[in-house]
Amino acid sequence: MRAVITFHHLGDEGGPLAFPPRSFDAMLRAFADARLPVVDLDTLLAPGTHRGVALVFDDGWRSLLTAALPALQASGARAHLFLCTGVVMGDVAAGARMPGFPPMDWTDVERLHRLGVAVESHTHSHPDLRGLDDASIVAECERADALIERRLGRRPRYFAYPAGWHDARVRRVVGPRYSAAFTTRLAMLRDRDDRHALP
């Protein structure tokens, strides 16, 4: 069994994008009890890996730092952040997608990076890439990647499509930039999956 488990915000507000912190802690304990390793994406996607889960967080909400990180550190689990750089830069259009969930700032992102959370790409302004021309798709990705590289000293290796939106043209434009790209399709990972349309 191999899977990527995606979160947005850890909190008790309810709704589809908030996950209770107590449930997150219980999930990590259940993985440990089952001896199911929580690994980074490099390990999960490496040839020969047949068992494990990767934990990823979308957008850049501060609960990753305040609620998830202590539990991750206590369990020794790895995680990735698919960062929408417009969220941390106060872009109202991006930030307004999850009202009431406080965003991180660059200081928070830099701290996560130092503590071992790998920061990956989720565009700058979280658009539906299917509605953009090829040059605009590249510009969205490049702006986010360049900002992350400038702040953290590493270029993102992985990508998550905003809201999972993608089609063959988007995959063709985005694919060469990253080792793999992730959708919102609910499924276990399989060896035959398209590396740029992973569940």
Short mmCIF file of C-alpha atoms in Angstrom, two decimals:
data_model
loop_
_atom_site.label_atom_id
_atom_site.label_comp_id
_atom_site.label_asym_id
_atom_site.label_seq_id
_atom_site.Cartn_x
_atom_site.Cartn_y
_atom_site.Cartn_z
CA MET A 1 0.00 0.00 0.00
CA ARG A 2 1.31 3.42 -1.04
CA ALA A 3 -0.67 6.64 -0.72
CA VAL A 4 -0.41 10.40 -0.50
CA ILE A 5 -2.66 11.96 2.14
CA THR A 6 -3.46 15.63 1.65
CA PHE A 7 -4.45 18.21 4.27
CA HIS A 8 -5.21 21.91 4.10
CA HIS A 9 -5.86 23.14 7.63
CA LEU A 10 -5.79 21.42 11.02
CA GLY A 11 -8.57 22.78 13.17
CA ASP A 12 -11.95 22.06 14.71
CA GLU A 13 -13.95 24.51 12.57
CA GLY A 14 -15.59 21.75 10.54
CA GLY A 15 -16.00 21.70 6.79
CA PRO A 16 -14.23 19.67 4.11
CA LEU A 17 -10.88 21.48 4.34
CA ALA A 18 -10.41 21.41 8.13
CA PHE A 19 -9.13 18.26 9.82
CA PRO A 20 -9.30 17.98 13.64
CA PRO A 21 -5.88 18.00 15.34
CA ARG A 22 -6.90 15.14 17.64
CA SER A 23 -7.71 13.02 14.59
CA PHE A 24 -4.35 13.92 13.06
CA ASP A 25 -2.55 12.76 16.22
CA ALA A 26 -4.62 9.55 16.26
CA MET A 27 -3.81 8.90 12.60
CA LEU A 28 -0.07 9.18 13.25
CA ARG A 29 -0.38 6.77 16.19
CA ALA A 30 -2.35 4.33 14.04
CA PHE A 31 0.35 4.40 11.36
CA ALA A 32 3.00 3.70 14.01
CA ASP A 33 0.96 0.84 15.47
CA ALA A 34 0.54 -0.64 11.99
CA ARG A 35 4.24 -0.16 11.24
CA LEU A 36 3.23 1.83 8.17
CA PRO A 37 6.10 4.21 7.45
CA VAL A 38 5.44 7.91 6.91
CA VAL A 39 8.01 8.90 4.32
CA ASP A 40 8.90 11.77 2.01
CA LEU A 41 7.81 11.81 -1.62
CA ASP A 42 11.26 10.84 -2.90
CA THR A 43 11.07 7.63 -0.88
CA LEU A 44 7.42 6.93 -1.62
CA LEU A 45 7.92 7.25 -5.38
CA ALA A 46 11.26 5.45 -5.54
CA PRO A 47 11.42 2.11 -7.40
CA GLY A 48 11.15 -0.71 -4.92
CA THR A 49 9.00 1.15 -2.38
CA HIS A 50 5.84 -0.90 -1.93
CA ARG A 51 4.54 0.37 1.40
CA GLY A 52 4.24 3.78 2.97
CA VAL A 53 2.36 7.05 3.08
CA ALA A 54 3.40 10.63 2.43
CA LEU A 55 1.71 13.54 4.19
CA VAL A 56 1.26 16.75 2.22
CA PHE A 57 -0.31 20.09 3.08
CA ASP A 58 -1.75 22.44 0.47
CA ASP A 59 -1.66 26.23 0.18
CA GLY A 60 0.21 27.54 3.23
CA TRP A 61 -2.08 27.83 6.24
CA ARG A 62 -0.45 28.49 9.60
CA SER A 63 -1.95 25.44 11.30
CA LEU A 64 0.72 23.35 9.60
CA LEU A 65 3.23 25.14 11.83
CA THR A 66 1.15 25.44 14.99
CA ALA A 67 -0.89 22.20 15.00
CA ALA A 68 0.71 19.69 12.64
CA LEU A 69 4.43 20.30 13.17
CA PRO A 70 4.51 19.36 16.88
CA ALA A 71 2.78 16.06 16.11
CA LEU A 72 5.06 15.40 13.13
CA GLN A 73 8.17 16.08 15.21
CA ALA A 74 6.95 13.89 18.08
CA SER A 75 6.38 10.97 15.71
CA GLY A 76 9.40 11.54 13.48
CA ALA A 77 7.13 11.76 10.44
CA ARG A 78 8.08 13.67 7.30
CA ALA A 79 5.82 16.08 5.42
CA HIS A 80 5.68 18.32 2.36
CA LEU A 81 4.05 21.70 1.86
CA PHE A 82 2.62 22.47 -1.59
CA LEU A 83 2.92 26.22 -1.22
CA CYS A 84 0.70 28.72 -3.01
CA THR A 85 3.09 31.66 -2.76
CA GLY A 86 0.26 34.18 -3.14
CA VAL A 87 -1.12 33.02 0.21
CA VAL A 88 2.04 33.89 2.15
CA MET A 89 2.47 37.17 0.24
CA GLY A 90 -0.99 38.41 1.20
CA ASP A 91 -2.51 38.01 -2.24
CA VAL A 92 -6.18 38.59 -1.42
CA ALA A 93 -7.46 36.49 -4.31
CA ALA A 94 -5.49 33.46 -3.18
CA GLY A 95 -5.94 34.02 0.55
CA ALA A 96 -9.70 34.51 0.27
CA ARG A 97 -10.18 30.92 -0.84
CA MET A 98 -10.17 29.78 2.80
CA PRO A 99 -11.53 32.64 4.91
CA GLY A 100 -10.84 32.30 8.61
CA PHE A 101 -7.77 30.12 8.17
CA PRO A 102 -4.71 32.24 9.01
CA PRO A 103 -1.92 32.06 6.43
CA MET A 104 1.76 31.59 7.08
CA ASP A 105 4.29 34.28 6.25
CA TRP A 106 7.74 33.72 4.78
CA THR A 107 9.33 33.52 8.24
CA ASP A 108 7.00 30.60 9.02
CA VAL A 109 7.83 28.90 5.71
CA GLU A 110 11.56 29.33 6.31
CA ARG A 111 11.18 27.79 9.77
CA LEU A 112 9.32 24.80 8.37
CA HIS A 113 12.03 24.34 5.76
CA ARG A 114 14.77 24.41 8.42
CA LEU A 115 12.84 21.82 10.43
CA GLY A 116 12.65 19.40 7.51
CA VAL A 117 9.30 20.11 5.82
CA ALA A 118 9.97 20.06 2.07
CA VAL A 119 8.37 23.02 0.31
CA GLU A 120 6.97 22.27 -3.15
CA SER A 121 5.00 24.21 -5.76
CA HIS A 122 1.26 24.94 -5.93
CA THR A 123 1.40 28.00 -8.28
CA HIS A 124 1.35 31.62 -7.15
CA SER A 125 -2.33 32.57 -7.39
CA HIS A 126 -4.09 29.16 -7.36
CA PRO A 127 -5.82 29.48 -10.76
CA ASP A 128 -7.59 26.83 -12.79
CA LEU A 129 -4.67 26.17 -15.13
CA ARG A 130 -7.03 24.79 -17.78
CA GLY A 131 -8.25 28.34 -18.42
CA LEU A 132 -4.76 29.77 -19.01
CA ASP A 133 -2.67 29.72 -22.16
CA ASP A 134 0.64 27.87 -22.09
CA ALA A 135 2.74 30.97 -21.38
CA SER A 136 0.52 31.94 -18.44
CA ILE A 137 0.77 28.43 -16.97
CA VAL A 138 4.55 28.64 -17.17
CA ALA A 139 4.48 32.11 -15.59
CA GLU A 140 2.33 30.89 -12.66
CA CYS A 141 4.71 28.02 -11.98
CA GLU A 142 7.88 30.03 -12.52
CA ARG A 143 6.82 32.83 -10.22
CA ALA A 144 6.09 30.38 -7.39
CA ASP A 145 9.23 28.32 -8.02
CA ALA A 146 11.49 31.36 -8.18
CA LEU A 147 10.08 32.83 -4.97
CA ILE A 148 10.55 29.53 -3.14
CA GLU A 149 14.08 29.13 -4.46
CA ARG A 150 14.99 32.71 -3.51
CA ARG A 151 13.71 32.29 0.05
CA LEU A 152 14.75 28.70 0.74
CA GLY A 153 17.65 27.96 -1.60
CA ARG A 154 15.98 24.97 -3.22
CA ARG A 155 13.77 24.71 -6.26
CA PRO A 156 10.55 22.69 -5.87
CA ARG A 157 10.70 19.14 -7.21
CA TYR A 158 7.00 18.33 -6.97
CA PHE A 159 3.77 20.07 -7.95
CA ALA A 160 0.10 19.92 -6.93
CA TYR A 161 -2.52 21.16 -9.37
CA PRO A 162 -4.70 23.86 -7.77
CA ALA A 163 -7.94 22.14 -6.72
CA GLY A 164 -6.71 19.15 -8.73
CA TRP A 165 -7.70 20.81 -12.03
CA HIS A 166 -5.71 19.50 -15.00
CA ASP A 167 -6.02 18.13 -18.50
CA ALA A 168 -3.62 16.74 -21.09
CA ARG A 169 -2.41 20.18 -22.20
CA VAL A 170 -1.78 21.36 -18.63
CA ARG A 171 0.12 18.16 -17.87
CA ARG A 172 2.22 18.65 -21.01
CA VAL A 173 3.18 22.19 -19.96
CA VAL A 174 3.69 21.47 -16.25
CA GLY A 175 5.23 18.00 -16.53
CA PRO A 176 8.80 18.85 -17.60
CA ARG A 177 9.25 21.22 -14.65
CA TYR A 178 8.77 18.64 -11.88
CA SER A 179 9.59 15.06 -10.91
CA ALA A 180 5.89 14.38 -10.34
CA ALA A 181 2.58 16.23 -10.08
CA PHE A 182 -0.45 15.43 -7.96
CA THR A 183 -4.20 15.61 -8.54
CA THR A 184 -7.13 15.25 -6.14
CA ARG A 185 -8.11 11.82 -7.48
CA LEU A 186 -8.73 9.44 -4.58
CA ALA A 187 -6.74 6.25 -5.09
CA MET A 188 -3.71 4.32 -3.93
CA LEU A 189 -0.50 4.83 -5.87
CA ARG A 190 0.22 2.25 -8.56
CA ASP A 191 3.41 1.66 -10.53
CA ARG A 192 1.59 2.30 -13.80
CA ASP A 193 0.29 5.75 -12.77
CA ASP A 194 1.18 8.75 -14.92
CA ARG A 195 3.87 10.58 -12.88
CA HIS A 196 2.21 13.90 -13.70
CA ALA A 197 -1.33 12.87 -12.74
CA LEU A 198 -0.77 11.04 -9.46
CA PRO A 199 -3.60 10.48 -6.97
#
